[in-house]
């Protein structure tokens, strides 16, 4: 297999998400995922980025962050970079099918407070593929720069499920088996949370919007965006200006529904308020991490 040389492609604007979702859906049946497949080596770059303050305020409201502060929430650069990530993952040369691709984790490093009125450059690339006990996982890296300095970066993993011979993870106590963290709050989630987050973030995946469209993909009701769940937890948890965050998405949150937010010693989680099912586990602390 010939590996393409890395290239940089500078964009003139933020890609439109709807055509990318449509392209990814059409190409999905043609994909044959495997961990040793080649993947796009292109690094997408967007210069001179300015934040839409009205859209930012809508995002802050739906996620529970304080509004009006001149600083981006720690999760917001993911929203800014998501269309570029989708451009890579919906392309013909990306080996994993977009339909059914599951966001499994995110790790964020914020090196300083990010002024909402600042100017930035965004860069997104696929770092690689790896075998997973349930299929193949891709890692997508997003970087936000102020001048020449990387001030924020993330690594997101996305899983394509398929038959695999990858070994199961080594033994140990999984987050699902651990004692729940002390409950700090209980949130009743309305059925329109997915639509409100979609309007603020641009992520209009049909599984989040309406029970009818969610059923087409095997869900009994619409489900909350994974990035909404981690943002809502971090709005409650709080993060320092220089912070590291990690989160793993364990199970979808059906809408409407009631969830319990738990936290202790820098860790946080989201569980079903009635059945205790673990939906999200993570942690946040100062950068550099101790």
PDB file of C-alpha atoms in Angstrom:
ATOM      1  CA  UNK A   1       0.000   0.000   0.000  1.00  0.00           C
ATOM      2  CA  UNK A   2       1.371   3.428  -0.957  1.00  0.00           C
ATOM      3  CA  UNK A   3       1.056   6.112   1.697  1.00  0.00           C
ATOM      4  CA  UNK A   4       0.253   9.579   0.393  1.00  0.00           C
ATOM      5  CA  UNK A   5       2.547  12.394   1.458  1.00  0.00           C
ATOM      6  CA  UNK A   6       1.020  14.859   3.943  1.00  0.00           C
ATOM      7  CA  UNK A   7      -0.418  17.974   2.333  1.00  0.00           C
ATOM      8  CA  UNK A   8      -1.872  21.230   3.647  1.00  0.00           C
ATOM      9  CA  UNK A   9      -5.065  22.662   2.203  1.00  0.00           C
ATOM     10  CA  UNK A  10      -6.018  26.210   3.195  1.00  0.00           C
ATOM     11  CA  UNK A  11      -9.761  26.851   3.171  1.00  0.00           C
ATOM     12  CA  UNK A  12     -11.391  30.145   2.264  1.00  0.00           C
ATOM     13  CA  UNK A  13     -14.264  29.661   4.690  1.00  0.00           C
ATOM     14  CA  UNK A  14     -16.036  27.262   7.019  1.00  0.00           C
ATOM     15  CA  UNK A  15     -17.415  24.261   5.057  1.00  0.00           C
ATOM     16  CA  UNK A  16     -21.198  23.859   4.939  1.00  0.00           C
ATOM     17  CA  UNK A  17     -22.187  20.845   7.014  1.00  0.00           C
ATOM     18  CA  UNK A  18     -25.377  19.731   5.247  1.00  0.00           C
ATOM     19  CA  UNK A  19     -23.702  18.774   1.930  1.00  0.00           C
ATOM     20  CA  UNK A  20     -20.931  16.984   3.832  1.00  0.00           C
ATOM     21  CA  UNK A  21     -23.452  14.921   5.787  1.00  0.00           C
ATOM     22  CA  UNK A  22     -25.239  14.039   2.553  1.00  0.00           C
ATOM     23  CA  UNK A  23     -21.990  13.089   0.798  1.00  0.00           C
ATOM     24  CA  UNK A  24     -20.873  10.976   3.757  1.00  0.00           C
ATOM     25  CA  UNK A  25     -24.214   9.157   3.829  1.00  0.00           C
ATOM     26  CA  UNK A  26     -24.068   8.383   0.118  1.00  0.00           C
ATOM     27  CA  UNK A  27     -20.509   7.074   0.285  1.00  0.00           C
ATOM     28  CA  UNK A  28     -20.984   5.040   3.482  1.00  0.00           C
ATOM     29  CA  UNK A  29     -22.164   1.807   1.770  1.00  0.00           C
ATOM     30  CA  UNK A  30     -18.975   1.820  -0.320  1.00  0.00           C
ATOM     31  CA  UNK A  31     -16.609   1.874   2.673  1.00  0.00           C
ATOM     32  CA  UNK A  32     -14.908  -1.268   4.001  1.00  0.00           C
ATOM     33  CA  UNK A  33     -13.352  -0.251   7.326  1.00  0.00           C
ATOM     34  CA  UNK A  34     -10.214  -1.909   8.639  1.00  0.00           C
ATOM     35  CA  UNK A  35      -7.478  -0.618  10.949  1.00  0.00           C
ATOM     36  CA  UNK A  36      -4.704  -0.971   8.338  1.00  0.00           C
ATOM     37  CA  UNK A  37      -6.533   1.050   5.684  1.00  0.00           C
ATOM     38  CA  UNK A  38      -5.003   4.205   4.286  1.00  0.00           C
ATOM     39  CA  UNK A  39      -6.582   7.491   5.360  1.00  0.00           C
ATOM     40  CA  UNK A  40      -6.465  11.120   4.154  1.00  0.00           C
ATOM     41  CA  UNK A  41      -3.196  12.836   5.059  1.00  0.00           C
ATOM     42  CA  UNK A  42      -4.517  16.306   4.309  1.00  0.00           C
ATOM     43  CA  UNK A  43      -4.263  18.958   6.996  1.00  0.00           C
ATOM     44  CA  UNK A  44      -7.094  21.450   6.586  1.00  0.00           C
ATOM     45  CA  UNK A  45      -6.322  25.011   7.706  1.00  0.00           C
ATOM     46  CA  UNK A  46      -8.634  27.989   8.133  1.00  0.00           C
ATOM     47  CA  UNK A  47      -7.018  31.371   8.767  1.00  0.00           C
ATOM     48  CA  UNK A  48      -8.525  34.589  10.125  1.00  0.00           C
ATOM     49  CA  UNK A  49     -11.320  32.915  12.055  1.00  0.00           C
ATOM     50  CA  UNK A  50     -13.649  35.181  14.030  1.00  0.00           C
ATOM     51  CA  UNK A  51     -16.316  33.863  16.386  1.00  0.00           C
ATOM     52  CA  UNK A  52     -19.969  34.666  15.708  1.00  0.00           C
ATOM     53  CA  UNK A  53     -20.931  36.088  19.111  1.00  0.00           C
ATOM     54  CA  UNK A  54     -24.675  35.519  18.666  1.00  0.00           C
ATOM     55  CA  UNK A  55     -24.114  31.852  17.844  1.00  0.00           C
ATOM     56  CA  UNK A  56     -21.708  31.579  20.766  1.00  0.00           C
ATOM     57  CA  UNK A  57     -24.348  32.998  23.135  1.00  0.00           C
ATOM     58  CA  UNK A  58     -26.898  30.446  21.879  1.00  0.00           C
ATOM     59  CA  UNK A  59     -24.356  27.674  22.511  1.00  0.00           C
ATOM     60  CA  UNK A  60     -23.656  28.959  26.018  1.00  0.00           C
ATOM     61  CA  UNK A  61     -27.364  29.043  26.845  1.00  0.00           C
ATOM     62  CA  UNK A  62     -28.162  25.527  25.652  1.00  0.00           C
ATOM     63  CA  UNK A  63     -25.097  24.056  27.401  1.00  0.00           C
ATOM     64  CA  UNK A  64     -25.496  25.963  30.674  1.00  0.00           C
ATOM     65  CA  UNK A  65     -22.385  28.157  30.459  1.00  0.00           C
ATOM     66  CA  UNK A  66     -22.510  31.742  31.726  1.00  0.00           C
ATOM     67  CA  UNK A  67     -23.196  34.178  28.891  1.00  0.00           C
ATOM     68  CA  UNK A  68     -21.542  37.515  28.240  1.00  0.00           C
ATOM     69  CA  UNK A  69     -18.007  36.659  29.358  1.00  0.00           C
ATOM     70  CA  UNK A  70     -15.242  37.425  26.867  1.00  0.00           C
ATOM     71  CA  UNK A  71     -13.925  33.870  26.862  1.00  0.00           C
ATOM     72  CA  UNK A  72     -14.787  30.776  24.859  1.00  0.00           C
ATOM     73  CA  UNK A  73     -16.096  27.761  26.793  1.00  0.00           C
ATOM     74  CA  UNK A  74     -13.513  24.988  26.849  1.00  0.00           C
ATOM     75  CA  UNK A  75     -15.573  22.853  24.446  1.00  0.00           C
ATOM     76  CA  UNK A  76     -16.430  25.572  21.929  1.00  0.00           C
ATOM     77  CA  UNK A  77     -13.405  25.205  19.615  1.00  0.00           C
ATOM     78  CA  UNK A  78     -14.694  21.691  18.871  1.00  0.00           C
ATOM     79  CA  UNK A  79     -17.805  23.322  17.393  1.00  0.00           C
ATOM     80  CA  UNK A  80     -15.633  25.640  15.322  1.00  0.00           C
ATOM     81  CA  UNK A  81     -13.543  22.782  13.969  1.00  0.00           C
ATOM     82  CA  UNK A  82     -16.327  20.232  13.493  1.00  0.00           C
ATOM     83  CA  UNK A  83     -17.213  21.203   9.880  1.00  0.00           C
ATOM     84  CA  UNK A  84     -13.564  20.764   8.887  1.00  0.00           C
ATOM     85  CA  UNK A  85     -13.430  17.380  10.593  1.00  0.00           C
ATOM     86  CA  UNK A  86     -16.604  16.414   8.751  1.00  0.00           C
ATOM     87  CA  UNK A  87     -15.049  17.447   5.453  1.00  0.00           C
ATOM     88  CA  UNK A  88     -12.258  14.942   6.063  1.00  0.00           C
ATOM     89  CA  UNK A  89     -14.496  12.163   7.393  1.00  0.00           C
ATOM     90  CA  UNK A  90     -17.075  12.484   4.599  1.00  0.00           C
ATOM     91  CA  UNK A  91     -14.443  12.311   1.847  1.00  0.00           C
ATOM     92  CA  UNK A  92     -14.128   9.358  -0.487  1.00  0.00           C
ATOM     93  CA  UNK A  93     -10.604   8.581   0.757  1.00  0.00           C
ATOM     94  CA  UNK A  94     -11.652   8.366   4.428  1.00  0.00           C
ATOM     95  CA  UNK A  95     -12.041   4.611   4.991  1.00  0.00           C
ATOM     96  CA  UNK A  96     -14.692   4.580   7.725  1.00  0.00           C
ATOM     97  CA  UNK A  97     -18.391   4.984   6.827  1.00  0.00           C
ATOM     98  CA  UNK A  98     -19.877   8.196   8.173  1.00  0.00           C
ATOM     99  CA  UNK A  99     -23.230   6.517   8.814  1.00  0.00           C
ATOM    100  CA  UNK A 100     -22.999   4.762  12.171  1.00  0.00           C
ATOM    101  CA  UNK A 101     -19.703   6.397  13.130  1.00  0.00           C
ATOM    102  CA  UNK A 102     -19.703   6.872  16.921  1.00  0.00           C
ATOM    103  CA  UNK A 103     -17.833   9.611  18.781  1.00  0.00           C
ATOM    104  CA  UNK A 104     -16.251   7.608  21.613  1.00  0.00           C
ATOM    105  CA  UNK A 105     -13.939  10.049  23.408  1.00  0.00           C
ATOM    106  CA  UNK A 106     -12.394  13.491  23.458  1.00  0.00           C
ATOM    107  CA  UNK A 107      -9.284  14.854  25.175  1.00  0.00           C
ATOM    108  CA  UNK A 108      -8.833  18.638  25.307  1.00  0.00           C
ATOM    109  CA  UNK A 109      -5.900  20.822  26.298  1.00  0.00           C
ATOM    110  CA  UNK A 110      -6.510  24.551  26.745  1.00  0.00           C
ATOM    111  CA  UNK A 111      -3.300  26.429  27.464  1.00  0.00           C
ATOM    112  CA  UNK A 112      -4.862  29.828  28.234  1.00  0.00           C
ATOM    113  CA  UNK A 113      -8.169  31.658  28.293  1.00  0.00           C
ATOM    114  CA  UNK A 114      -9.497  32.206  24.755  1.00  0.00           C
ATOM    115  CA  UNK A 115     -10.989  35.676  24.186  1.00  0.00           C
ATOM    116  CA  UNK A 116     -14.271  35.412  22.302  1.00  0.00           C
ATOM    117  CA  UNK A 117     -13.346  38.478  20.249  1.00  0.00           C
ATOM    118  CA  UNK A 118      -9.892  37.186  19.291  1.00  0.00           C
ATOM    119  CA  UNK A 119      -8.677  36.112  15.882  1.00  0.00           C
ATOM    120  CA  UNK A 120      -7.637  32.488  15.398  1.00  0.00           C
ATOM    121  CA  UNK A 121      -6.438  29.887  12.940  1.00  0.00           C
ATOM    122  CA  UNK A 122      -7.938  26.383  12.910  1.00  0.00           C
ATOM    123  CA  UNK A 123      -6.273  23.208  11.692  1.00  0.00           C
ATOM    124  CA  UNK A 124      -7.740  19.698  11.515  1.00  0.00           C
ATOM    125  CA  UNK A 125      -6.211  16.393  10.445  1.00  0.00           C
ATOM    126  CA  UNK A 126      -6.709  12.656  10.843  1.00  0.00           C
ATOM    127  CA  UNK A 127      -3.922  11.332  13.055  1.00  0.00           C
ATOM    128  CA  UNK A 128      -4.460   7.640  12.377  1.00  0.00           C
ATOM    129  CA  UNK A 129      -6.520   4.489  12.635  1.00  0.00           C
ATOM    130  CA  UNK A 130      -6.347   1.837  15.335  1.00  0.00           C
ATOM    131  CA  UNK A 131      -7.973  -1.544  15.977  1.00  0.00           C
ATOM    132  CA  UNK A 132     -10.733  -1.566  18.566  1.00  0.00           C
ATOM    133  CA  UNK A 133     -12.441  -4.563  20.145  1.00  0.00           C
ATOM    134  CA  UNK A 134     -15.609  -3.543  18.300  1.00  0.00           C
ATOM    135  CA  UNK A 135     -14.112  -2.375  15.010  1.00  0.00           C
ATOM    136  CA  UNK A 136     -11.801   0.413  13.849  1.00  0.00           C
ATOM    137  CA  UNK A 137     -11.250   3.745  15.573  1.00  0.00           C
ATOM    138  CA  UNK A 138     -10.003   6.958  13.936  1.00  0.00           C
ATOM    139  CA  UNK A 139      -8.333   9.804  15.825  1.00  0.00           C
ATOM    140  CA  UNK A 140      -9.021  13.336  14.593  1.00  0.00           C
ATOM    141  CA  UNK A 141      -6.886  16.227  15.873  1.00  0.00           C
ATOM    142  CA  UNK A 142      -8.093  19.836  16.004  1.00  0.00           C
ATOM    143  CA  UNK A 143      -5.792  22.766  16.812  1.00  0.00           C
ATOM    144  CA  UNK A 144      -6.649  26.387  17.525  1.00  0.00           C
ATOM    145  CA  UNK A 145      -3.839  28.915  17.175  1.00  0.00           C
ATOM    146  CA  UNK A 146      -3.499  32.535  18.259  1.00  0.00           C
ATOM    147  CA  UNK A 147      -0.652  33.844  16.160  1.00  0.00           C
ATOM    148  CA  UNK A 148       1.912  31.046  16.037  1.00  0.00           C
ATOM    149  CA  UNK A 149       0.935  29.525  19.406  1.00  0.00           C
ATOM    150  CA  UNK A 150      -1.318  26.486  19.772  1.00  0.00           C
ATOM    151  CA  UNK A 151      -3.683  27.648  22.518  1.00  0.00           C
ATOM    152  CA  UNK A 152      -6.203  24.799  22.339  1.00  0.00           C
ATOM    153  CA  UNK A 153      -6.117  21.296  20.910  1.00  0.00           C
ATOM    154  CA  UNK A 154      -8.228  18.170  21.023  1.00  0.00           C
ATOM    155  CA  UNK A 155      -8.064  14.530  20.058  1.00  0.00           C
ATOM    156  CA  UNK A 156     -11.391  12.893  19.271  1.00  0.00           C
ATOM    157  CA  UNK A 157     -11.856   9.195  18.582  1.00  0.00           C
ATOM    158  CA  UNK A 158     -14.565   7.894  16.268  1.00  0.00           C
ATOM    159  CA  UNK A 159     -15.519   4.224  16.082  1.00  0.00           C
ATOM    160  CA  UNK A 160     -16.788   2.293  13.068  1.00  0.00           C
ATOM    161  CA  UNK A 161     -18.261  -0.988  14.298  1.00  0.00           C
ATOM    162  CA  UNK A 162     -17.513  -4.131  12.312  1.00  0.00           C
ATOM    163  CA  UNK A 163     -16.341  -7.686  12.847  1.00  0.00           C
ATOM    164  CA  UNK A 164     -12.823  -7.764  14.166  1.00  0.00           C
ATOM    165  CA  UNK A 165     -10.179 -10.065  15.580  1.00  0.00           C
ATOM    166  CA  UNK A 166      -8.809  -7.355  17.879  1.00  0.00           C
ATOM    167  CA  UNK A 167      -8.385  -8.656  21.447  1.00  0.00           C
ATOM    168  CA  UNK A 168     -10.630  -7.412  24.218  1.00  0.00           C
ATOM    169  CA  UNK A 169      -9.224  -4.773  26.538  1.00  0.00           C
ATOM    170  CA  UNK A 170      -7.062  -5.940  29.435  1.00  0.00           C
ATOM    171  CA  UNK A 171      -8.858  -6.793  32.641  1.00  0.00           C
ATOM    172  CA  UNK A 172      -9.669  -4.181  35.238  1.00  0.00           C
ATOM    173  CA  UNK A 173     -12.558  -2.267  36.677  1.00  0.00           C
ATOM    174  CA  UNK A 174     -14.464  -0.424  33.981  1.00  0.00           C
ATOM    175  CA  UNK A 175     -16.189   2.907  34.732  1.00  0.00           C
ATOM    176  CA  UNK A 176     -19.545   1.134  34.361  1.00  0.00           C
ATOM    177  CA  UNK A 177     -18.634  -1.196  37.239  1.00  0.00           C
ATOM    178  CA  UNK A 178     -17.308   1.443  39.615  1.00  0.00           C
ATOM    179  CA  UNK A 179     -19.265   3.000  42.438  1.00  0.00           C
ATOM    180  CA  UNK A 180     -21.179   6.035  41.139  1.00  0.00           C
ATOM    181  CA  UNK A 181     -19.704   9.416  41.977  1.00  0.00           C
ATOM    182  CA  UNK A 182     -21.659  11.494  44.517  1.00  0.00           C
ATOM    183  CA  UNK A 183     -24.691  13.000  42.802  1.00  0.00           C
ATOM    184  CA  UNK A 184     -24.545  16.804  42.614  1.00  0.00           C
ATOM    185  CA  UNK A 185     -27.542  17.606  40.432  1.00  0.00           C
ATOM    186  CA  UNK A 186     -30.419  16.019  38.554  1.00  0.00           C
ATOM    187  CA  UNK A 187     -31.403  17.411  35.151  1.00  0.00           C
ATOM    188  CA  UNK A 188     -34.684  16.873  33.328  1.00  0.00           C
ATOM    189  CA  UNK A 189     -33.891  17.080  29.642  1.00  0.00           C
ATOM    190  CA  UNK A 190     -36.572  18.282  27.268  1.00  0.00           C
ATOM    191  CA  UNK A 191     -37.214  16.587  23.961  1.00  0.00           C
ATOM    192  CA  UNK A 192     -35.914  19.582  22.018  1.00  0.00           C
ATOM    193  CA  UNK A 193     -32.392  19.634  23.521  1.00  0.00           C
ATOM    194  CA  UNK A 194     -30.976  18.032  20.376  1.00  0.00           C
ATOM    195  CA  UNK A 195     -32.666  20.568  18.101  1.00  0.00           C
ATOM    196  CA  UNK A 196     -31.514  23.491  20.248  1.00  0.00           C
ATOM    197  CA  UNK A 197     -27.936  22.251  20.340  1.00  0.00           C
ATOM    198  CA  UNK A 198     -28.048  21.578  16.587  1.00  0.00           C
ATOM    199  CA  UNK A 199     -29.155  25.151  15.931  1.00  0.00           C
ATOM    200  CA  UNK A 200     -26.291  26.515  18.037  1.00  0.00           C
ATOM    201  CA  UNK A 201     -23.571  24.107  16.875  1.00  0.00           C
ATOM    202  CA  UNK A 202     -24.584  23.311  13.298  1.00  0.00           C
ATOM    203  CA  UNK A 203     -24.489  19.543  13.967  1.00  0.00           C
ATOM    204  CA  UNK A 204     -27.849  18.480  12.540  1.00  0.00           C
ATOM    205  CA  UNK A 205     -27.345  14.741  12.546  1.00  0.00           C
ATOM    206  CA  UNK A 206     -30.907  13.324  12.286  1.00  0.00           C
ATOM    207  CA  UNK A 207     -30.430  10.996  15.281  1.00  0.00           C
ATOM    208  CA  UNK A 208     -30.516  14.097  17.509  1.00  0.00           C
ATOM    209  CA  UNK A 209     -33.452  15.966  16.014  1.00  0.00           C
ATOM    210  CA  UNK A 210     -36.699  14.004  16.173  1.00  0.00           C
ATOM    211  CA  UNK A 211     -37.984  10.569  17.259  1.00  0.00           C
ATOM    212  CA  UNK A 212     -38.983   9.686  13.699  1.00  0.00           C
ATOM    213  CA  UNK A 213     -35.551  10.392  12.203  1.00  0.00           C
ATOM    214  CA  UNK A 214     -33.808   8.738  15.160  1.00  0.00           C
ATOM    215  CA  UNK A 215     -35.826   5.539  14.623  1.00  0.00           C
ATOM    216  CA  UNK A 216     -34.421   5.281  11.098  1.00  0.00           C
ATOM    217  CA  UNK A 217     -31.047   4.650  12.754  1.00  0.00           C
ATOM    218  CA  UNK A 218     -32.252   2.240  15.413  1.00  0.00           C
ATOM    219  CA  UNK A 219     -32.928   4.586  18.347  1.00  0.00           C
ATOM    220  CA  UNK A 220     -36.350   4.587  20.063  1.00  0.00           C
ATOM    221  CA  UNK A 221     -36.174   8.364  20.540  1.00  0.00           C
ATOM    222  CA  UNK A 222     -33.860  11.212  19.638  1.00  0.00           C
ATOM    223  CA  UNK A 223     -30.566  11.191  21.544  1.00  0.00           C
ATOM    224  CA  UNK A 224     -28.560  14.067  22.969  1.00  0.00           C
ATOM    225  CA  UNK A 225     -25.327  15.056  21.235  1.00  0.00           C
ATOM    226  CA  UNK A 226     -22.337  13.584  23.046  1.00  0.00           C
ATOM    227  CA  UNK A 227     -20.602  16.961  22.951  1.00  0.00           C
ATOM    228  CA  UNK A 228     -23.650  18.541  24.572  1.00  0.00           C
ATOM    229  CA  UNK A 229     -23.408  16.089  27.471  1.00  0.00           C
ATOM    230  CA  UNK A 230     -19.729  16.845  28.121  1.00  0.00           C
ATOM    231  CA  UNK A 231     -20.284  20.597  27.712  1.00  0.00           C
ATOM    232  CA  UNK A 232     -23.219  20.533  30.135  1.00  0.00           C
ATOM    233  CA  UNK A 233     -21.114  18.654  32.700  1.00  0.00           C
ATOM    234  CA  UNK A 234     -18.192  21.067  32.316  1.00  0.00           C
ATOM    235  CA  UNK A 235     -20.500  24.070  32.651  1.00  0.00           C
ATOM    236  CA  UNK A 236     -21.435  22.639  36.060  1.00  0.00           C
ATOM    237  CA  UNK A 237     -17.947  21.390  36.943  1.00  0.00           C
ATOM    238  CA  UNK A 238     -15.958  24.459  35.872  1.00  0.00           C
ATOM    239  CA  UNK A 239     -12.455  24.552  34.385  1.00  0.00           C
ATOM    240  CA  UNK A 240      -9.450  26.821  34.986  1.00  0.00           C
ATOM    241  CA  UNK A 241      -8.193  29.053  32.167  1.00  0.00           C
ATOM    242  CA  UNK A 242      -5.404  26.557  31.471  1.00  0.00           C
ATOM    243  CA  UNK A 243      -7.054  23.159  31.633  1.00  0.00           C
ATOM    244  CA  UNK A 244      -7.002  19.557  30.520  1.00  0.00           C
ATOM    245  CA  UNK A 245     -10.253  17.685  29.949  1.00  0.00           C
ATOM    246  CA  UNK A 246     -10.972  14.097  29.032  1.00  0.00           C
ATOM    247  CA  UNK A 247     -14.330  12.443  28.456  1.00  0.00           C
ATOM    248  CA  UNK A 248     -15.540   9.077  27.242  1.00  0.00           C
ATOM    249  CA  UNK A 249     -19.007   8.623  25.791  1.00  0.00           C
ATOM    250  CA  UNK A 250     -20.467   5.393  27.174  1.00  0.00           C
ATOM    251  CA  UNK A 251     -24.143   5.225  26.202  1.00  0.00           C
ATOM    252  CA  UNK A 252     -26.601   7.528  24.433  1.00  0.00           C
ATOM    253  CA  UNK A 253     -28.914   9.809  26.413  1.00  0.00           C
ATOM    254  CA  UNK A 254     -32.488   9.443  25.176  1.00  0.00           C
ATOM    255  CA  UNK A 255     -34.638  12.585  24.915  1.00  0.00           C
ATOM    256  CA  UNK A 256     -36.665  13.515  26.823  1.00  0.00           C
ATOM    257  CA  UNK A 257     -35.094  12.012  29.917  1.00  0.00           C
ATOM    258  CA  UNK A 258     -33.684  12.610  33.377  1.00  0.00           C
ATOM    259  CA  UNK A 259     -29.985  12.298  34.175  1.00  0.00           C
ATOM    260  CA  UNK A 260     -27.891  12.641  37.319  1.00  0.00           C
ATOM    261  CA  UNK A 261     -24.641  14.613  37.296  1.00  0.00           C
ATOM    262  CA  UNK A 262     -22.001  13.275  39.690  1.00  0.00           C
ATOM    263  CA  UNK A 263     -18.593  14.715  40.562  1.00  0.00           C
ATOM    264  CA  UNK A 264     -15.704  14.187  42.961  1.00  0.00           C
ATOM    265  CA  UNK A 265     -11.953  14.996  43.008  1.00  0.00           C
ATOM    266  CA  UNK A 266     -11.802  16.366  39.477  1.00  0.00           C
ATOM    267  CA  UNK A 267     -13.867  13.524  38.001  1.00  0.00           C
ATOM    268  CA  UNK A 268     -17.391  13.837  36.664  1.00  0.00           C
ATOM    269  CA  UNK A 269     -20.005  11.583  35.140  1.00  0.00           C
ATOM    270  CA  UNK A 270     -23.533  11.501  33.811  1.00  0.00           C
ATOM    271  CA  UNK A 271     -25.855   8.606  34.676  1.00  0.00           C
ATOM    272  CA  UNK A 272     -29.480   7.757  34.195  1.00  0.00           C
ATOM    273  CA  UNK A 273     -31.343   9.152  37.167  1.00  0.00           C
ATOM    274  CA  UNK A 274     -33.589   6.099  37.398  1.00  0.00           C
ATOM    275  CA  UNK A 275     -31.492   3.150  36.216  1.00  0.00           C
ATOM    276  CA  UNK A 276     -27.979   4.419  37.023  1.00  0.00           C
ATOM    277  CA  UNK A 277     -26.753   3.654  33.497  1.00  0.00           C
ATOM    278  CA  UNK A 278     -23.445   5.378  32.802  1.00  0.00           C
ATOM    279  CA  UNK A 279     -23.653   7.764  29.837  1.00  0.00           C
ATOM    280  CA  UNK A 280     -20.468   9.805  30.225  1.00  0.00           C
ATOM    281  CA  UNK A 281     -17.343   9.640  32.364  1.00  0.00           C
ATOM    282  CA  UNK A 282     -14.510  12.141  32.465  1.00  0.00           C
ATOM    283  CA  UNK A 283     -12.278  14.468  34.355  1.00  0.00           C
ATOM    284  CA  UNK A 284     -10.980  18.020  34.271  1.00  0.00           C
ATOM    285  CA  UNK A 285      -8.115  19.779  35.967  1.00  0.00           C
ATOM    286  CA  UNK A 286      -5.396  22.387  35.576  1.00  0.00           C
ATOM    287  CA  UNK A 287      -2.810  22.329  32.794  1.00  0.00           C
ATOM    288  CA  UNK A 288      -0.220  20.937  32.931  1.00  0.00           C
ATOM    289  CA  UNK A 289      -1.894  17.931  34.506  1.00  0.00           C
ATOM    290  CA  UNK A 290      -0.359  16.722  37.744  1.00  0.00           C
TER     291      UNK A 290
END
